[in-house]
Amino acid sequence: MINQKQKKELPSLPPAMIAGAGGFVGSSVLSSIKEKFQQLFTPSRNELDITKPENLLKFLGKYSPKVIVNFAAFTDINEAEKQRGERKGSVWLINVGGVKNLVRICEDDKIFLIHVSTDAVFPGTNNFPGPYSETQVPPNNPGPLSWYGYTKLQGELMLTNSKARYALVRISYPFGHKNCPKDFVNKVNEYVKKGLPLFSDQKFTPTYLPDLADTIFSVAFEQIEGTFHVTTHPLTSPYEFGAYLAKNLAPNADIKKSQVKEYLKTPHYVPRPIHGGLLTKKTEKKLSIRFHSWKDAIEEFTH
Ligand SMILES: NC(=O)c1ccc[n+]([C@@H]2O[C@H](COP(=O)([O-])OP(=O)(O)OC[C@H]3O[C@@H](n4cnc5c(N)ncnc54)[C@H](OP(=O)(O)O)[C@@H]3O)[C@@H](O)[C@H]2O)c1
């Protein structure tokens, strides 16, 4: 990690492009790091569709970024599931084909690619339980994964099997973006307000978005290659997370528990990890950074 004094002494960041900068995670990271770049291109999907190689070539030919950060993805897990097995569907075309197109151009033009992925590439099953370290390789098997998770895994493989210089950054249940309904804290608040239950048997490690912004900045600044995990610690459950959050926001709330084990027996379930979570030790060491605990992150975000 670069400290403020070093930052001033180092040359400014090379021209960069962010795909998916208008989405939930991309817009949060963009608002934290945009001042640090002298030239930053943030095309909308209309201006730059990653599934269209000719579109990409034209855009990149015009602006010549040296770093690309990719947040663009098909992210609706329930909608994605309706396309299970379809390799011509929009989920595959964006999460696999789009990444393949970006990787090819980055290989050819020696552009450093930072690609954002998810804990959902890991199954979180009894046979292959988390939390997972940066060096753990997800089994290449669609069975226990959601279709979203499986396509994100195939996107990762486009990257890891390439000659591109890349950073693969996995995140999980992000929060820290006020007023965004997709934010995990806002989702949990909605559940609590409506008296809906939260899973108490699901293990996970949510990501605090300011930690992600710091990581993306460091990795882009020094073009550090590798696989990075950005999450809070220690391992928790949605119920435990929600109960702590409610203590701050709705002290008298009656928080109900449910079991992901039971959900996975329902007829139209979408696979999701029970024993999930990401480990961040190698990332924190490599970047000399310390991520928030989820309790500290909740305190910082809600005060
Ligand atoms: N949100 C989560 O819970 C979560 C958890 C783990 C990992 N992630 C990862 O974080 C990244 C960002 O997720 P998010 O939650 O911010 O998703 P999001 O809100 O759905 O944003 C996705 C962005 O990608 C753009 N996009 C979609 N298809 C595109 C295409 N063909 N060409 C160019 N841009 C395209 C969208 O543009 P339009 O809006 O115009 O379609 C949108 O700006 C994804 O890689 C996701 O897998 C998210």
PDB file of N, CA and C and ligand atoms in Angstrom, residues 20-26 45 48-51 70-75 94 116-119 148 152 171-174 182 187, ligand 1:
ATOM      1  N   GLY A  20     -18.521  -0.739 -16.725  1.00  0.00           N
ATOM      2  CA  GLY A  20     -19.506  -1.005 -15.681  1.00  0.00           C
ATOM      3  C   GLY A  20     -19.449   0.025 -14.561  1.00  0.00           C
ATOM      4  N   ALA A  21     -18.918   1.221 -14.874  1.00  0.00           N
ATOM      5  CA  ALA A  21     -18.759   2.263 -13.841  1.00  0.00           C
ATOM      6  C   ALA A  21     -20.100   2.818 -13.374  1.00  0.00           C
ATOM      7  N   GLY A  22     -21.178   2.552 -14.139  1.00  0.00           N
ATOM      8  CA  GLY A  22     -22.488   3.070 -13.746  1.00  0.00           C
ATOM      9  C   GLY A  22     -23.248   2.130 -12.825  1.00  0.00           C
ATOM     10  N   GLY A  23     -22.710   0.935 -12.584  1.00  0.00           N
ATOM     11  CA  GLY A  23     -23.402  -0.046 -11.743  1.00  0.00           C
ATOM     12  C   GLY A  23     -23.200   0.243 -10.260  1.00  0.00           C
ATOM     13  N   PHE A  24     -23.743  -0.619  -9.434  1.00  0.00           N
ATOM     14  CA  PHE A  24     -23.695  -0.442  -7.974  1.00  0.00           C
ATOM     15  C   PHE A  24     -22.244  -0.371  -7.459  1.00  0.00           C
ATOM     16  N   VAL A  25     -21.455  -1.405  -7.719  1.00  0.00           N
ATOM     17  CA  VAL A  25     -20.096  -1.459  -7.163  1.00  0.00           C
ATOM     18  C   VAL A  25     -19.183  -0.465  -7.893  1.00  0.00           C
ATOM     19  N   GLY A  26     -19.284  -0.442  -9.230  1.00  0.00           N
ATOM     20  CA  GLY A  26     -18.421   0.438 -10.026  1.00  0.00           C
ATOM     21  C   GLY A  26     -18.610   1.899  -9.653  1.00  0.00           C
ATOM     22  N   ARG A  45     -22.779   1.557 -21.028  1.00  0.00           N
ATOM     23  CA  ARG A  45     -22.921   0.345 -21.839  1.00  0.00           C
ATOM     24  C   ARG A  45     -23.275   0.693 -23.297  1.00  0.00           C
ATOM     25  N   LEU A  48     -19.966   1.637 -24.844  1.00  0.00           N
ATOM     26  CA  LEU A  48     -19.010   0.529 -24.932  1.00  0.00           C
ATOM     27  C   LEU A  48     -19.652  -0.754 -24.414  1.00  0.00           C
ATOM     28  N   ASP A  49     -19.994  -1.631 -25.368  1.00  0.00           N
ATOM     29  CA  ASP A  49     -20.592  -2.923 -25.009  1.00  0.00           C
ATOM     30  C   ASP A  49     -19.479  -3.971 -25.077  1.00  0.00           C
ATOM     31  N   ILE A  50     -19.142  -4.576 -23.933  1.00  0.00           N
ATOM     32  CA  ILE A  50     -17.984  -5.492 -23.913  1.00  0.00           C
ATOM     33  C   ILE A  50     -18.235  -6.782 -24.695  1.00  0.00           C
ATOM     34  N   THR A  51     -19.498  -7.039 -25.062  1.00  0.00           N
ATOM     35  CA  THR A  51     -19.764  -8.257 -25.852  1.00  0.00           C
ATOM     36  C   THR A  51     -19.485  -8.013 -27.338  1.00  0.00           C
ATOM     37  N   ASN A  70     -12.655  -3.830 -14.902  1.00  0.00           N
ATOM     38  CA  ASN A  70     -13.936  -4.360 -15.401  1.00  0.00           C
ATOM     39  C   ASN A  70     -14.905  -4.716 -14.277  1.00  0.00           C
ATOM     40  N   PHE A  71     -15.954  -3.888 -14.148  1.00  0.00           N
ATOM     41  CA  PHE A  71     -17.066  -4.190 -13.237  1.00  0.00           C
ATOM     42  C   PHE A  71     -18.273  -4.701 -14.024  1.00  0.00           C
ATOM     43  N   ALA A  72     -18.198  -4.631 -15.353  1.00  0.00           N
ATOM     44  CA  ALA A  72     -19.372  -4.972 -16.180  1.00  0.00           C
ATOM     45  C   ALA A  72     -19.679  -6.462 -16.049  1.00  0.00           C
ATOM     46  N   ALA A  73     -20.934  -6.770 -15.787  1.00  0.00           N
ATOM     47  CA  ALA A  73     -21.338  -8.174 -15.632  1.00  0.00           C
ATOM     48  C   ALA A  73     -22.858  -8.263 -15.648  1.00  0.00           C
ATOM     49  N   PHE A  74     -23.360  -9.465 -15.869  1.00  0.00           N
ATOM     50  CA  PHE A  74     -24.780  -9.768 -15.638  1.00  0.00           C
ATOM     51  C   PHE A  74     -24.834 -10.260 -14.200  1.00  0.00           C
ATOM     52  N   THR A  75     -25.535  -9.528 -13.322  1.00  0.00           N
ATOM     53  CA  THR A  75     -25.393  -9.809 -11.884  1.00  0.00           C
ATOM     54  C   THR A  75     -26.672 -10.276 -11.175  1.00  0.00           C
ATOM     55  N   ILE A  94     -22.147 -11.976 -21.624  1.00  0.00           N
ATOM     56  CA  ILE A  94     -21.500 -10.867 -20.886  1.00  0.00           C
ATOM     57  C   ILE A  94     -20.397 -11.395 -19.955  1.00  0.00           C
ATOM     58  N   VAL A 116     -13.159  -7.725 -11.796  1.00  0.00           N
ATOM     59  CA  VAL A 116     -13.840  -7.942 -10.510  1.00  0.00           C
ATOM     60  C   VAL A 116     -14.698  -9.206 -10.597  1.00  0.00           C
ATOM     61  N   SER A 117     -14.518 -10.090  -9.613  1.00  0.00           N
ATOM     62  CA  SER A 117     -15.291 -11.332  -9.597  1.00  0.00           C
ATOM     63  C   SER A 117     -15.910 -11.540  -8.210  1.00  0.00           C
ATOM     64  N   THR A 118     -16.292 -12.756  -7.927  1.00  0.00           N
ATOM     65  CA  THR A 118     -17.189 -13.005  -6.792  1.00  0.00           C
ATOM     66  C   THR A 118     -16.815 -14.284  -6.029  1.00  0.00           C
ATOM     67  N   ASP A 119     -17.231 -14.335  -4.764  1.00  0.00           N
ATOM     68  CA  ASP A 119     -17.092 -15.565  -3.971  1.00  0.00           C
ATOM     69  C   ASP A 119     -17.983 -16.674  -4.530  1.00  0.00           C
ATOM     70  N   TYR A 148     -25.018 -17.862 -12.453  1.00  0.00           N
ATOM     71  CA  TYR A 148     -24.231 -16.627 -12.345  1.00  0.00           C
ATOM     72  C   TYR A 148     -22.802 -16.977 -11.889  1.00  0.00           C
ATOM     73  N   LYS A 152     -19.322 -16.602 -14.006  1.00  0.00           N
ATOM     74  CA  LYS A 152     -18.236 -15.760 -13.492  1.00  0.00           C
ATOM     75  C   LYS A 152     -16.941 -16.578 -13.403  1.00  0.00           C
ATOM     76  N   ILE A 171     -14.892 -10.267  -4.624  1.00  0.00           N
ATOM     77  CA  ILE A 171     -15.610  -9.617  -3.525  1.00  0.00           C
ATOM     78  C   ILE A 171     -16.857 -10.430  -3.183  1.00  0.00           C
ATOM     79  N   SER A 172     -17.583 -10.002  -2.139  1.00  0.00           N
ATOM     80  CA  SER A 172     -18.697 -10.806  -1.650  1.00  0.00           C
ATOM     81  C   SER A 172     -19.691  -9.920  -0.897  1.00  0.00           C
ATOM     82  N   TYR A 173     -20.963  -9.951  -1.256  1.00  0.00           N
ATOM     83  CA  TYR A 173     -22.017  -9.190  -0.561  1.00  0.00           C
ATOM     84  C   TYR A 173     -21.557  -7.751  -0.210  1.00  0.00           C
ATOM     85  N   PRO A 174     -21.236  -6.932  -1.221  1.00  0.00           N
ATOM     86  CA  PRO A 174     -20.677  -5.610  -0.917  1.00  0.00           C
ATOM     87  C   PRO A 174     -21.643  -4.662  -0.208  1.00  0.00           C
ATOM     88  N   LYS A 182     -29.167  -2.122  -3.845  1.00  0.00           N
ATOM     89  CA  LYS A 182     -28.400  -3.367  -3.977  1.00  0.00           C
ATOM     90  C   LYS A 182     -27.376  -3.544  -2.853  1.00  0.00           C
ATOM     91  N   LYS A 187     -30.161  -3.954   1.997  1.00  0.00           N
ATOM     92  CA  LYS A 187     -31.004  -5.151   1.818  1.00  0.00           C
ATOM     93  C   LYS A 187     -31.368  -5.753   3.171  1.00  0.00           C
TER      94      LYS A 187
HETATM   95  N1  LIG B   1     -23.463  -6.817  -6.121  1.00  0.00           N
HETATM   96  C1  LIG B   1     -22.993  -7.895  -5.548  1.00  0.00           C
HETATM   97  O1  LIG B   1     -23.607  -8.434  -4.590  1.00  0.00           O
HETATM   98  C2  LIG B   1     -21.687  -8.515  -6.009  1.00  0.00           C
HETATM   99  C3  LIG B   1     -21.103  -9.523  -5.230  1.00  0.00           C
HETATM  100  C4  LIG B   1     -19.908 -10.095  -5.635  1.00  0.00           C
HETATM  101  C5  LIG B   1     -19.320  -9.671  -6.819  1.00  0.00           C
HETATM  102  N2  LIG B   1     -19.909  -8.706  -7.588  1.00  0.00           N
HETATM  103  C6  LIG B   1     -19.268  -8.334  -8.854  1.00  0.00           C
HETATM  104  O2  LIG B   1     -19.049  -6.934  -8.878  1.00  0.00           O
HETATM  105  C7  LIG B   1     -19.154  -6.455 -10.222  1.00  0.00           C
HETATM  106  C8  LIG B   1     -20.140  -5.298 -10.257  1.00  0.00           C
HETATM  107  O3  LIG B   1     -21.411  -5.755  -9.792  1.00  0.00           O
HETATM  108  P1  LIG B   1     -22.609  -4.748  -9.498  1.00  0.00           P
HETATM  109  O4  LIG B   1     -23.357  -5.286  -8.348  1.00  0.00           O
HETATM  110  O5  LIG B   1     -22.113  -3.353  -9.485  1.00  0.00           O
HETATM  111  O6  LIG B   1     -23.494  -4.985 -10.800  1.00  0.00           O
HETATM  112  P2  LIG B   1     -24.541  -4.004 -11.490  1.00  0.00           P
HETATM  113  O7  LIG B   1     -25.052  -2.980 -10.542  1.00  0.00           O
HETATM  114  O8  LIG B   1     -25.511  -4.905 -12.183  1.00  0.00           O
HETATM  115  O9  LIG B   1     -23.656  -3.249 -12.579  1.00  0.00           O
HETATM  116  C9  LIG B   1     -23.150  -3.916 -13.700  1.00  0.00           C
HETATM  117  C10 LIG B   1     -22.669  -2.874 -14.671  1.00  0.00           C
HETATM  118  O10 LIG B   1     -22.221  -3.568 -15.851  1.00  0.00           O
HETATM  119  C11 LIG B   1     -22.780  -2.910 -16.999  1.00  0.00           C
HETATM  120  N3  LIG B   1     -22.896  -3.865 -18.103  1.00  0.00           N
HETATM  121  C12 LIG B   1     -23.671  -4.964 -18.168  1.00  0.00           C
HETATM  122  N4  LIG B   1     -23.505  -5.560 -19.360  1.00  0.00           N
HETATM  123  C13 LIG B   1     -22.606  -4.837 -20.058  1.00  0.00           C
HETATM  124  C14 LIG B   1     -22.016  -4.934 -21.351  1.00  0.00           C
HETATM  125  N5  LIG B   1     -22.360  -5.911 -22.198  1.00  0.00           N
HETATM  126  N6  LIG B   1     -21.109  -4.001 -21.735  1.00  0.00           N
HETATM  127  C15 LIG B   1     -20.772  -2.987 -20.894  1.00  0.00           C
HETATM  128  N7  LIG B   1     -21.284  -2.824 -19.667  1.00  0.00           N
HETATM  129  C16 LIG B   1     -22.204  -3.738 -19.255  1.00  0.00           C
HETATM  130  C17 LIG B   1     -24.146  -2.422 -16.520  1.00  0.00           C
HETATM  131  O11 LIG B   1     -24.620  -1.423 -17.391  1.00  0.00           O
HETATM  132  P3  LIG B   1     -26.227  -1.211 -17.512  1.00  0.00           P
HETATM  133  O12 LIG B   1     -26.686  -0.823 -16.141  1.00  0.00           O
HETATM  134  O13 LIG B   1     -26.352  -0.122 -18.527  1.00  0.00           O
HETATM  135  O14 LIG B   1     -26.776  -2.535 -17.957  1.00  0.00           O
HETATM  136  C18 LIG B   1     -23.763  -1.886 -15.125  1.00  0.00           C
HETATM  137  O15 LIG B   1     -23.188  -0.605 -15.227  1.00  0.00           O
HETATM  138  C19 LIG B   1     -19.576  -7.656 -11.071  1.00  0.00           C
HETATM  139  O16 LIG B   1     -18.447  -8.216 -11.663  1.00  0.00           O
HETATM  140  C20 LIG B   1     -20.145  -8.635 -10.060  1.00  0.00           C
HETATM  141  O17 LIG B   1     -20.014  -9.967 -10.499  1.00  0.00           O
HETATM  142  C21 LIG B   1     -21.077  -8.097  -7.197  1.00  0.00           C
END
